[in-house]
Coordinates of C-alpha atoms in Angstrom, one line a residue:
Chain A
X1228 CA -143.8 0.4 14.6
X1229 CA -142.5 -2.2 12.1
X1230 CA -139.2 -3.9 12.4
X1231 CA -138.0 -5.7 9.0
X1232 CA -142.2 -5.6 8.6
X1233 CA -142.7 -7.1 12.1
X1234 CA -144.7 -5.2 14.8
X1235 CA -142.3 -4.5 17.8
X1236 CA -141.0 -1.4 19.5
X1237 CA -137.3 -2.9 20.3
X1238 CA -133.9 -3.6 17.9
X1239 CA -130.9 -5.7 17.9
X1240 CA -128.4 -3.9 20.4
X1241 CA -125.8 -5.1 18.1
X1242 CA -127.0 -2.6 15.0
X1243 CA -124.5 -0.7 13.4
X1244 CA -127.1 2.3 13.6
X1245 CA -126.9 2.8 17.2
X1246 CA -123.0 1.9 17.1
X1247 CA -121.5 4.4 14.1
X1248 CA -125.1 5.9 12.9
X1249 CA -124.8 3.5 10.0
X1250 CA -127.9 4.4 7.9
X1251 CA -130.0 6.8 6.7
X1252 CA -133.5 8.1 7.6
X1253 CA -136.9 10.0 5.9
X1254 CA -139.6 11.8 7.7
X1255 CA -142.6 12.0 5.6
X1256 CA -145.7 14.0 6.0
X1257 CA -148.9 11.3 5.6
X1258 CA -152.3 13.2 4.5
X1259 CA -155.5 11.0 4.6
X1260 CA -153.2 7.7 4.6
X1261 CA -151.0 9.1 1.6
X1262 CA -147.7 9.6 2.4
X1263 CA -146.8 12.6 0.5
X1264 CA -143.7 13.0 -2.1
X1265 CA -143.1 9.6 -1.8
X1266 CA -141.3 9.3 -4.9
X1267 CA -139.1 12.4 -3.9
X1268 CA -138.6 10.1 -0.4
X1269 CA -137.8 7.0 -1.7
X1270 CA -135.6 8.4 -4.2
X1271 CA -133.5 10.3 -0.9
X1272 CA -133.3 7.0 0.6
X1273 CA -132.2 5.1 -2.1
X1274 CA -129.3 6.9 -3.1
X1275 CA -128.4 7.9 0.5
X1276 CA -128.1 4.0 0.8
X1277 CA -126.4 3.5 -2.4
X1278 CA -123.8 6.5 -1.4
X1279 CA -123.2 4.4 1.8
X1280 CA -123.1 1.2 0.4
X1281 CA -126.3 -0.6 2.2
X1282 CA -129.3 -2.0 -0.2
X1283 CA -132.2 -0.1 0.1
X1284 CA -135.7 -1.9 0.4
X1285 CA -137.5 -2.3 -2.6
X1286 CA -140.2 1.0 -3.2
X1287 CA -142.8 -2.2 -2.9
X1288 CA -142.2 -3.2 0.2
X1289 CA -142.4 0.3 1.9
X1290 CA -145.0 1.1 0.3
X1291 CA -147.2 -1.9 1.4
X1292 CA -145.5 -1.8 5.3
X1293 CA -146.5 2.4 5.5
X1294 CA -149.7 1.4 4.3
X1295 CA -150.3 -0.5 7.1
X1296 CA -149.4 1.6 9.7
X1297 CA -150.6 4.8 8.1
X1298 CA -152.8 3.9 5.8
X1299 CA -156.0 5.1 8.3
X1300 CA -154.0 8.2 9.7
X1301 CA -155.6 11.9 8.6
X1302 CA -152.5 13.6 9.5
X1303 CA -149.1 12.1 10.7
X1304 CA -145.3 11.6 10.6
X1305 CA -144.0 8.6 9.5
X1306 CA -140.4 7.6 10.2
X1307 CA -138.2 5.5 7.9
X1308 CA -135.1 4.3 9.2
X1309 CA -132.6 2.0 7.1
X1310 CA -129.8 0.7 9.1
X1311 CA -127.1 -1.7 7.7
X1312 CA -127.9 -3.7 10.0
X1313 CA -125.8 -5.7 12.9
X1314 CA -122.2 -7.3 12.3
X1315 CA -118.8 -6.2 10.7
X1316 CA -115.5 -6.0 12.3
X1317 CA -115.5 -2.7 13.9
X1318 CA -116.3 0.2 12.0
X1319 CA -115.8 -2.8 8.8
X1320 CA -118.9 -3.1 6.9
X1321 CA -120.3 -7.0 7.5
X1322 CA -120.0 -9.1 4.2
X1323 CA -122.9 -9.8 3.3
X1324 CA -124.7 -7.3 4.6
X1325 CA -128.5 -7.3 6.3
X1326 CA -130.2 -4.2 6.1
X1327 CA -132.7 -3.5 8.7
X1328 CA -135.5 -1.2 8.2
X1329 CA -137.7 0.4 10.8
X1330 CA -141.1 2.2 9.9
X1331 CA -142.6 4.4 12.7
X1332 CA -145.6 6.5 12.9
X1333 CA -145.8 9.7 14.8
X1334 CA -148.7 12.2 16.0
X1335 CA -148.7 15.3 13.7
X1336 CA -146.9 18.2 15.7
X1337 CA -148.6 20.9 16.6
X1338 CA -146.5 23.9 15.1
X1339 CA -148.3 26.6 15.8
X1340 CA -150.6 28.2 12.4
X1341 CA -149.1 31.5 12.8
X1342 CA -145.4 30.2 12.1
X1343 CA -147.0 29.7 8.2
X1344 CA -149.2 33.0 8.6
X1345 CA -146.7 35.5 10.2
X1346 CA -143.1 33.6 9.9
X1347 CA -140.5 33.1 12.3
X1348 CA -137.6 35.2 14.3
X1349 CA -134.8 32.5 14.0
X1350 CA -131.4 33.6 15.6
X1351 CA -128.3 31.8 14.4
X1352 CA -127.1 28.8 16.0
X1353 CA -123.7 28.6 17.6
X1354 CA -122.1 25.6 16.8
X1355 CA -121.8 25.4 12.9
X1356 CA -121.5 22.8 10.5
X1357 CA -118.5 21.0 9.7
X1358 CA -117.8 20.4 5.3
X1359 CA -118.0 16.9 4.8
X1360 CA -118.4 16.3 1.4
X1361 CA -118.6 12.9 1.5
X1362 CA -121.8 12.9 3.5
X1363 CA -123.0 16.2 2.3
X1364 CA -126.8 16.4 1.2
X1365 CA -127.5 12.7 3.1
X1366 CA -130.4 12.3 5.6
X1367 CA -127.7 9.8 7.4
X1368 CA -128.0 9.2 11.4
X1369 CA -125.3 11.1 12.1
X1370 CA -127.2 14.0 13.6
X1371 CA -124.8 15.3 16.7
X1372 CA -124.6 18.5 15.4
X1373 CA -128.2 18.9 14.9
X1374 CA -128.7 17.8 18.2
X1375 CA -126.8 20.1 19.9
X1376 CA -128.0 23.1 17.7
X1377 CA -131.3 21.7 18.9
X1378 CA -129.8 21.9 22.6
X1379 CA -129.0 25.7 22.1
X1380 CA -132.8 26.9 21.2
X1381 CA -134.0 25.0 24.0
X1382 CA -133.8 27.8 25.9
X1383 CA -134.8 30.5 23.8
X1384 CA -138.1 28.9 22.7
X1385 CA -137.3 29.9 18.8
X1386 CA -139.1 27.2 16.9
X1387 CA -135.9 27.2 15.1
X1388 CA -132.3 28.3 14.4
X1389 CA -130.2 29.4 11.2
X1390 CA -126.7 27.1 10.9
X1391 CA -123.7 28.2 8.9
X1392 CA -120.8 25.9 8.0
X1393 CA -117.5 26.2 9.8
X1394 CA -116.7 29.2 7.0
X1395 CA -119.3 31.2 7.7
X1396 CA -121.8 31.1 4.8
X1397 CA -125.3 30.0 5.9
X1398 CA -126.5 26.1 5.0
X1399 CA -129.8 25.5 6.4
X1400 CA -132.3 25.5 9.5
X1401 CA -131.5 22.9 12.4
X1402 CA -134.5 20.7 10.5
X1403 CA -135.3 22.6 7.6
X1404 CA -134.0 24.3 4.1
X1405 CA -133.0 28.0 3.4
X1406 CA -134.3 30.1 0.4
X1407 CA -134.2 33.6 -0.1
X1408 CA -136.0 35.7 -3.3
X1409 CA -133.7 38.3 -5.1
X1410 CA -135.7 39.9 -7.7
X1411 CA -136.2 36.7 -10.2
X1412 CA -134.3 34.7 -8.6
X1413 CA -134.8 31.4 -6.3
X1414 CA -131.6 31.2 -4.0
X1415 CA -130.6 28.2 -1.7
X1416 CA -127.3 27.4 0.0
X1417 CA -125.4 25.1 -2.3
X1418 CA -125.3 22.0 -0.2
X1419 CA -122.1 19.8 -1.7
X1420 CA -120.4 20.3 1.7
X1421 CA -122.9 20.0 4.3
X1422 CA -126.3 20.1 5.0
X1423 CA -129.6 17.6 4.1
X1424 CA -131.2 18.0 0.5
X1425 CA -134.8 18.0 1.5
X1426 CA -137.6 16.5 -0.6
X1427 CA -139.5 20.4 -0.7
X1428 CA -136.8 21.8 -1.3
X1429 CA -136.3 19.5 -4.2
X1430 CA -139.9 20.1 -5.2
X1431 CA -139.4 23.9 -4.7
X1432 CA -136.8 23.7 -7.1
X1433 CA -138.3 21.3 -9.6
X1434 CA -141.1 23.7 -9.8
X1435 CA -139.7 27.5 -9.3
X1436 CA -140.6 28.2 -12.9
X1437 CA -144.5 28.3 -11.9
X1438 CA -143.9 31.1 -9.4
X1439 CA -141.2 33.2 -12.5
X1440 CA -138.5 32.2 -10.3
X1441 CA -135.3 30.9 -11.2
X1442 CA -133.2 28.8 -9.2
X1443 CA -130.2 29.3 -8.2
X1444 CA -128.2 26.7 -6.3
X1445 CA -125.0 28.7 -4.4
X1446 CA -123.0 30.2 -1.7
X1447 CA -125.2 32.3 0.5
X1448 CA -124.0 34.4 3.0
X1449 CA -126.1 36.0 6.1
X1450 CA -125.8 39.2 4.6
X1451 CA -127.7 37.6 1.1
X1452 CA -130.4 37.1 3.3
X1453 CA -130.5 39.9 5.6
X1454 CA -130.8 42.0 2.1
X1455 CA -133.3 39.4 0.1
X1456 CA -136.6 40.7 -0.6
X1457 CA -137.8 37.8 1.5
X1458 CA -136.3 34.2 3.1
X1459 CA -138.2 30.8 4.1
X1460 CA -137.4 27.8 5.2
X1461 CA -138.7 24.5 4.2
X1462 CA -139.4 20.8 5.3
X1463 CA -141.8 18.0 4.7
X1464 CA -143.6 18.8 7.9
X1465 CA -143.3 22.6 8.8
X1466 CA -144.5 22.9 4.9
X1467 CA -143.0 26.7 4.6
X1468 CA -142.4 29.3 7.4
X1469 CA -141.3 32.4 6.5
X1470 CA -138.4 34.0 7.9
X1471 CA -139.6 37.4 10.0
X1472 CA -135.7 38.2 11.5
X1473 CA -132.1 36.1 11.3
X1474 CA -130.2 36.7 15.0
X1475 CA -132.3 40.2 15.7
X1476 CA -132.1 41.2 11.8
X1477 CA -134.9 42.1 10.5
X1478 CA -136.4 40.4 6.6
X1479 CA -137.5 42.0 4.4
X1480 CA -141.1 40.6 3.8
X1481 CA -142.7 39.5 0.6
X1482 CA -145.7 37.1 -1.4
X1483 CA -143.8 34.5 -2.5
X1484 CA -143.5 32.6 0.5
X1485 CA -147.0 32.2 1.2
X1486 CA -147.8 32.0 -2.7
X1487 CA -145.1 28.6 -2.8
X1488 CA -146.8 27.4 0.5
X1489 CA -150.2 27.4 -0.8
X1490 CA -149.5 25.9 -4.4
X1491 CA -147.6 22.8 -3.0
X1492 CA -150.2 22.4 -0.8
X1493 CA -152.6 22.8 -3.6
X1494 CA -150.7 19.6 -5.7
X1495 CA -150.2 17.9 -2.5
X1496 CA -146.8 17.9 -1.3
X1497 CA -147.1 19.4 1.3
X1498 CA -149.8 18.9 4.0
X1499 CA -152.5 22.7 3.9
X1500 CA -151.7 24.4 7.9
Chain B
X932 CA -124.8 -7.8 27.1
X933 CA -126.4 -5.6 30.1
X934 CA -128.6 -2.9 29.2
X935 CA -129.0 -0.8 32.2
X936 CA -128.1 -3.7 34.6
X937 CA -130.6 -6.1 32.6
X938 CA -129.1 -8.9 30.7
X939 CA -130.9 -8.7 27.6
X940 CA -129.5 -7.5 23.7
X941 CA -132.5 -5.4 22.3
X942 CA -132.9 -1.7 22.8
X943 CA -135.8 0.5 22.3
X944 CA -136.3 0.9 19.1
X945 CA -136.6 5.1 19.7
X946 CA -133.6 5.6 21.6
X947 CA -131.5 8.7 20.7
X948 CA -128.3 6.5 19.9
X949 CA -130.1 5.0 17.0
X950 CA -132.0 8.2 15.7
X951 CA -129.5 10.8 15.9
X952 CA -125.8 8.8 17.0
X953 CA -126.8 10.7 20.3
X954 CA -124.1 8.9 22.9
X955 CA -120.7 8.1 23.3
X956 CA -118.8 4.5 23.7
X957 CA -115.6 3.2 25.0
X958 CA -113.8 0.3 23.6
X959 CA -111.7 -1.5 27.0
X960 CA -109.3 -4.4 27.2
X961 CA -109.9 -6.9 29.5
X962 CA -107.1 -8.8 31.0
X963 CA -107.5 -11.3 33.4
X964 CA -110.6 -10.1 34.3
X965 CA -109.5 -6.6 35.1
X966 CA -110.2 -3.7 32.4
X967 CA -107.0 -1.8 31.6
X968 CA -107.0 2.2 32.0
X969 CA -110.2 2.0 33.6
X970 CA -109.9 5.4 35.0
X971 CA -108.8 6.4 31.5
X972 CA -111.6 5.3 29.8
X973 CA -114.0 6.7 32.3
X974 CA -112.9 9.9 32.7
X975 CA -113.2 10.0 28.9
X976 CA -116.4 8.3 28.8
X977 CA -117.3 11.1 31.8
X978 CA -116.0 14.5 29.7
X979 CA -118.0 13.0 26.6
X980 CA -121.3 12.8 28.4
X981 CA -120.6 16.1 29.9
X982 CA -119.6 17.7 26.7
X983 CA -122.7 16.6 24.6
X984 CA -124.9 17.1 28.3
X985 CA -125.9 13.7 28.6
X986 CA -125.8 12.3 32.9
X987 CA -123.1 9.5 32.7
X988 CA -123.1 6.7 35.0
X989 CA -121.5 6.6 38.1
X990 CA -118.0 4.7 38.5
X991 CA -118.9 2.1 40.8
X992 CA -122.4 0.7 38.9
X993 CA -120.1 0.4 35.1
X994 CA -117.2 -1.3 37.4
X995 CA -119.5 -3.7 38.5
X996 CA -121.4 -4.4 35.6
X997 CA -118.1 -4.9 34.0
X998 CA -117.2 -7.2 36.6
X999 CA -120.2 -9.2 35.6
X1000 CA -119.6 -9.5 31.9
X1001 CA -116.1 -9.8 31.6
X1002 CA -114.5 -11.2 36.0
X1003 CA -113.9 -14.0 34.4
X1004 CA -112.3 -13.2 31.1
X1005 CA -108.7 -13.6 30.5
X1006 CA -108.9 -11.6 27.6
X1007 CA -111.6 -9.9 26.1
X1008 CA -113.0 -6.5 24.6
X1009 CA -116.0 -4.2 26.9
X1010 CA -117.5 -2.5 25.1
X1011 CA -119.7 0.4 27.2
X1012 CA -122.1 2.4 25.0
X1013 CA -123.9 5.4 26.8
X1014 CA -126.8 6.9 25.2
X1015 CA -128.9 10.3 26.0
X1016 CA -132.1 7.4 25.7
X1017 CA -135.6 7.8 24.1
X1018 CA -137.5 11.1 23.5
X1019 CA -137.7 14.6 22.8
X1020 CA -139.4 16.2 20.0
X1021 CA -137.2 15.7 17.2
X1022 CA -133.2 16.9 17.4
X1023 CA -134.3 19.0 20.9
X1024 CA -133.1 16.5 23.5
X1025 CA -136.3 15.2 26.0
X1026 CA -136.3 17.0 29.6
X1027 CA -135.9 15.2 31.6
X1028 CA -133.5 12.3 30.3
X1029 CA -133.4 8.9 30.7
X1030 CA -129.5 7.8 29.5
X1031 CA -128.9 4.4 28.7
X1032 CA -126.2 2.3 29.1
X1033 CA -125.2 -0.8 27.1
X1034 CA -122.3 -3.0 28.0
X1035 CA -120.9 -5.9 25.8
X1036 CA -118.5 -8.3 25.7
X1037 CA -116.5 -9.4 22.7
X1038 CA -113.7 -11.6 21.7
X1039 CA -110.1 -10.6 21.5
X1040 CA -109.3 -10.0 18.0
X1041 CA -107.0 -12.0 16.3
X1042 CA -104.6 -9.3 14.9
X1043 CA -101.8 -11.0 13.9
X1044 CA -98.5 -10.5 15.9
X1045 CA -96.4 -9.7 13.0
X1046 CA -98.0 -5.9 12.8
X1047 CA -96.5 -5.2 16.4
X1048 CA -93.3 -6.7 15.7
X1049 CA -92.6 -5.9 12.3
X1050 CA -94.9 -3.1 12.0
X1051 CA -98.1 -2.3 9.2
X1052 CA -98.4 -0.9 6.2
X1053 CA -101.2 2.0 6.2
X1054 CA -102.5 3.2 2.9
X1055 CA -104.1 7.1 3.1
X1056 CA -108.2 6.6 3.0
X1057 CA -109.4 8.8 0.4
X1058 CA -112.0 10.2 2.6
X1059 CA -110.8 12.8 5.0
X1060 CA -112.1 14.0 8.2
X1061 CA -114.1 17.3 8.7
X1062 CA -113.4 19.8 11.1
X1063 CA -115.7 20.0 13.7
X1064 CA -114.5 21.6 16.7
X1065 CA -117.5 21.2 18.6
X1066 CA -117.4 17.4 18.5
X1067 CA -113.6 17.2 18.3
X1068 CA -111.8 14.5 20.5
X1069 CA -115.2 12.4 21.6
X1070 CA -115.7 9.1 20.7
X1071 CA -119.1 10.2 20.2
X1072 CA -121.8 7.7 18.1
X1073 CA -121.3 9.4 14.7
X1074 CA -119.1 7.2 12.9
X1075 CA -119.9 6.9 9.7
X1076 CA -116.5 8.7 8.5
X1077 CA -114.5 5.6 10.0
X1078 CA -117.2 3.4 8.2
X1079 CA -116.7 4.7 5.0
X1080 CA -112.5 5.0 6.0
X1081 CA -112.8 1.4 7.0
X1082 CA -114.9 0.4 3.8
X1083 CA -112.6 1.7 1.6
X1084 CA -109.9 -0.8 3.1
X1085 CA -111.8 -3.8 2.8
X1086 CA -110.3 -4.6 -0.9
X1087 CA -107.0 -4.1 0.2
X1088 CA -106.6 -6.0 3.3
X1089 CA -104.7 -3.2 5.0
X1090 CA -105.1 -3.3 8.7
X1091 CA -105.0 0.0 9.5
X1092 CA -105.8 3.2 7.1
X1093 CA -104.5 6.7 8.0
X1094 CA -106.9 9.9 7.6
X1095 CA -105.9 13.3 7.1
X1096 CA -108.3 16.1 7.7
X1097 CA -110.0 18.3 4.9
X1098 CA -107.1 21.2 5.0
X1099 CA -104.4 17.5 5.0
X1100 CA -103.0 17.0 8.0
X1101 CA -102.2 13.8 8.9
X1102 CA -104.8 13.3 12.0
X1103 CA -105.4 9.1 13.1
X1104 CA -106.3 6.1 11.7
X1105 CA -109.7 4.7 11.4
X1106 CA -109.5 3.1 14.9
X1107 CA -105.7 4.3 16.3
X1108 CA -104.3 7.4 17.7
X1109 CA -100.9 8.4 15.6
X1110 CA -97.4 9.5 17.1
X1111 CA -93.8 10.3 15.6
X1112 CA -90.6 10.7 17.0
X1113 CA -88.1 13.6 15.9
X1114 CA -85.3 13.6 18.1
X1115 CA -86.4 14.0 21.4
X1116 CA -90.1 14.2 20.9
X1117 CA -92.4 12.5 20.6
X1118 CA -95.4 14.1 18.1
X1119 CA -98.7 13.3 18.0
X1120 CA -101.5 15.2 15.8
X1121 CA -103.4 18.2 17.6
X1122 CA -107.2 17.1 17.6
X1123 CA -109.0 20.2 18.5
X1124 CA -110.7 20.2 15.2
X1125 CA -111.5 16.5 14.4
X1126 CA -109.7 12.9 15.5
X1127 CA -111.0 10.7 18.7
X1128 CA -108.5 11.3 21.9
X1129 CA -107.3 8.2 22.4
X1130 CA -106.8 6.4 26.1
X1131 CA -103.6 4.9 25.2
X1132 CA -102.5 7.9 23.2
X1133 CA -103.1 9.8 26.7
X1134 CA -101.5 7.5 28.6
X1135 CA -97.9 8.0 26.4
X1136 CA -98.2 11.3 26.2
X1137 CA -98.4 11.4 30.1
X1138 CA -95.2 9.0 30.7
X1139 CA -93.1 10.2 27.9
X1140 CA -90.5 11.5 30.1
X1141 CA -90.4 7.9 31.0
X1142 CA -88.8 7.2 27.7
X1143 CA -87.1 10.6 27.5
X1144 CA -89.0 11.9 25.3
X1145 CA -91.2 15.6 25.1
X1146 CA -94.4 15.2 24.1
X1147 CA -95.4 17.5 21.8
X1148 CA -99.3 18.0 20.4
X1149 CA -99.0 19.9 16.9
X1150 CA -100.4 20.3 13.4
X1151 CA -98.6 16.6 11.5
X1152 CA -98.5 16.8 8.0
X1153 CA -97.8 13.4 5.7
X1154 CA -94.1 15.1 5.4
X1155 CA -94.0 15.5 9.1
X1156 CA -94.6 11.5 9.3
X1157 CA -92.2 10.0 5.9
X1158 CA -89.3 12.1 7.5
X1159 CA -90.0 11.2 11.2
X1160 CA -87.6 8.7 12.9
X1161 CA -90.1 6.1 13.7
X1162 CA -94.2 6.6 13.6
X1163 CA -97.1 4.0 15.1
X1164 CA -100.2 3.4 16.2
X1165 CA -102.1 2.8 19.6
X1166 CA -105.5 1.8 20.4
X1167 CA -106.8 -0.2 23.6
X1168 CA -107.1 -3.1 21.8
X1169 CA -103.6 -3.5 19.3
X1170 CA -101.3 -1.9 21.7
X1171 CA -98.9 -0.7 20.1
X1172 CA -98.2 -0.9 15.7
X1173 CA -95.0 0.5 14.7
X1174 CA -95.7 2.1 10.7
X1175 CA -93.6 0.9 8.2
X1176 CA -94.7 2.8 5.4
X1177 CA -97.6 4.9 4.7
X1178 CA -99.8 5.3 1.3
X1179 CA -96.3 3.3 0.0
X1180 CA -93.8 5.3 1.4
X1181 CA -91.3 3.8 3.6
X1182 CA -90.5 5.4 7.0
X1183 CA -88.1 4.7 9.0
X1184 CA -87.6 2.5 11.9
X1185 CA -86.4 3.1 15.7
X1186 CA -86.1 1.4 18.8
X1187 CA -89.2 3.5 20.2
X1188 CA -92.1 1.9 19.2
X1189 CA -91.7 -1.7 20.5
X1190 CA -89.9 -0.1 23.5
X1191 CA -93.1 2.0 24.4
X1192 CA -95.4 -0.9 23.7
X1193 CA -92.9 -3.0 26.4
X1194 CA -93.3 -0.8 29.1
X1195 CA -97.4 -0.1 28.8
X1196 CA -97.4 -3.9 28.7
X1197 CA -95.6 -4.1 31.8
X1198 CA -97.3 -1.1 33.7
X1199 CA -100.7 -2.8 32.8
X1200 CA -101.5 -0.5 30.8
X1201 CA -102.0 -2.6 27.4
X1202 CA -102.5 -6.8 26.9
X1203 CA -98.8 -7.9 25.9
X1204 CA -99.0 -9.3 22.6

């Protein structure tokens, strides 16, 4: 782990990111000592710090301190945190302010190969997700609502749940993206009032025309994806699941998940299962 | 600072309350050595653990570790942070947990005397608060509306800003419970959808009879406050602030306010200004 580019495992007590979740975070897949999307990464964090006010490190400097830690891994996570750092009045952002940064490497998880292969039964998650514009789409560290979502599967063992927002219309997985194919068309939840824009979902996006896809940004409701031809969800590390069931409802099943899994891992953004 | 027992100020660098915002805190006075509503702010810090399923300390270890820090303070702020610790594997909280429990001492603010005598004036904060029933009422770790609230104050000078929710009803302020008296009661917004329950707030709404008042916990809306006989503000550390105008609107002033804030100052209950 590097601290501000310093080797240590421990912060400041005093950081505003353990006191109000004052920052923002990335988890990035590495492949061979090559983080992966990085641009799409860096780009996140720099205008999920510009959004909250706190200077992002320069793309220089992370690059050089995730070299170091990961620049002999094969396969693993690495963990960017940016905090703005300790001091303030209260919940009063210091003047000047001291970013911290934190770069962490983690093993590769061992999702198992049939989640990408066969797809996953996902129920829905009970608690939902409040509409927050103002921190809508951010990777910030104010994840209590992930957290207990989280809480809620421990039980069932489903490698992962389905969250609406507070009115009902479905945002995203507890970790991951949401897409669903209608004939042509590339749906996922429109994400202005909750919910994390993730880098592959970006790329997804960016790239839908090379699968005859068009995307389409939305409202999207359980039934939209209970009557899609087929649903996935995405994330940096998972790569692409698809969606077998939504609360006990059966998908619909199609090619294009597996089709959008393998060409991203073909252009490396994603890491191959 | 005492993290679990151990005087120290650095933290794991992969605790929860950094990641995730994955605790709850307390914010006590400290008068003459003694913290005010103790058994307030424990019970609170008690049902927050509890609700987010985190094991909270027992009584006896925070009072002494308070006594520690702060025996021999005449005045000062503790601040007790409790945290569901390191691990798990991502969002899922680890099994079994480790919680971890920071406690700080700070000096008393300097608010100036003037905003409990004469009272404040409180602009609306642009950004409002989003209804989350699930995490409605804790002072949970997830701040970062009442970081962007308090940011938007800075230029200003304001001491105090008032939030409404995302449907506009008048909720708190960025660090203060809210009240208005009508006649014979005494209202104070309804926070089973967003807002931090507030000790002090409790502990009016518990001795209003005192002051022949009914307390009354309803939806406030900004209309409900301009045409209220007096409003204020309370929090464990300013007591008492009578409003005189909010977002430029004068409201009127009673006898209430600085009446209230006499008697909690005499009960114990607050530090007399």
């Amino acid at each position: 782990m590097l601290i501000d580019g310093t080797p240590g495992g421990t912060l400041s007590a005093a950081d505003r990111g353990l006191h109000y979740g004052d920052g923002v975070f990335e988890t990035i897949a590495i492949l061979d000592g090559r983080p992966l999307l990085w641009d799409r990464h860096f780009h996140r964090l720099q205008s999920g710090c510009a959004r909250l006010g706190i200077a992002c490190p320069e793309f220089a400097l992370l690059a050089g301190e995730a070299d170091r830690l990961c620049g002999d891994s094969r396969r693993a996570v690495l963990k960017i945190i940016v905090t703005r750092g300790s001091g303030g009045r209260g919940y009063a952002p210091p003047e000047p302010q001291q970013p911290v940064r934190i770069l962490s490497v983690h093993e590769w998880p061992d999702h198992p190969a049939a989640h990408v292969q066969d797809g996953v039964d996902a129920p829905w998650c009970g608690i939902r997700l409040a509409r927050q514009p103002a921190l809508a789409g951010l990777k910030h560290l104010n994840r209590l609502e992930q957290v207990l979502a989280r809480s809620e599967l421990a039980s069932s063992g489903a490698p992962e749940g389905i969250m609406m927002d507070t009115g009902g219309l479905a945002i995203e997985g507890t970790m991951s993206n949401l897409f669903a194919v209608r004939g042509s068309e590339l749906w996922t939840p429109d994400l202005s009032s909750c919910g994390v824009e993730g880098v592959v979902r970006a790329e997804i996006l960016a790239r839908a025309a090379d699968w005859s896809l068009r995307p389409v940004i939305r409202a999207v409701t359980p039934d939209d994806l209970v009557s899609a031809d087929e649903a996935f969800l995405t994330n940096s590390i998972i790569g692409i699941w698809p969606l077998r069931s939504i609360g006990g409802r059966a998908l619909s099943r199609g090619p294009r998940a597996t089709g959008i899994g393998r060409a991203l891992a073909a252009a490396g953004a994603i890491v191959p299962p």
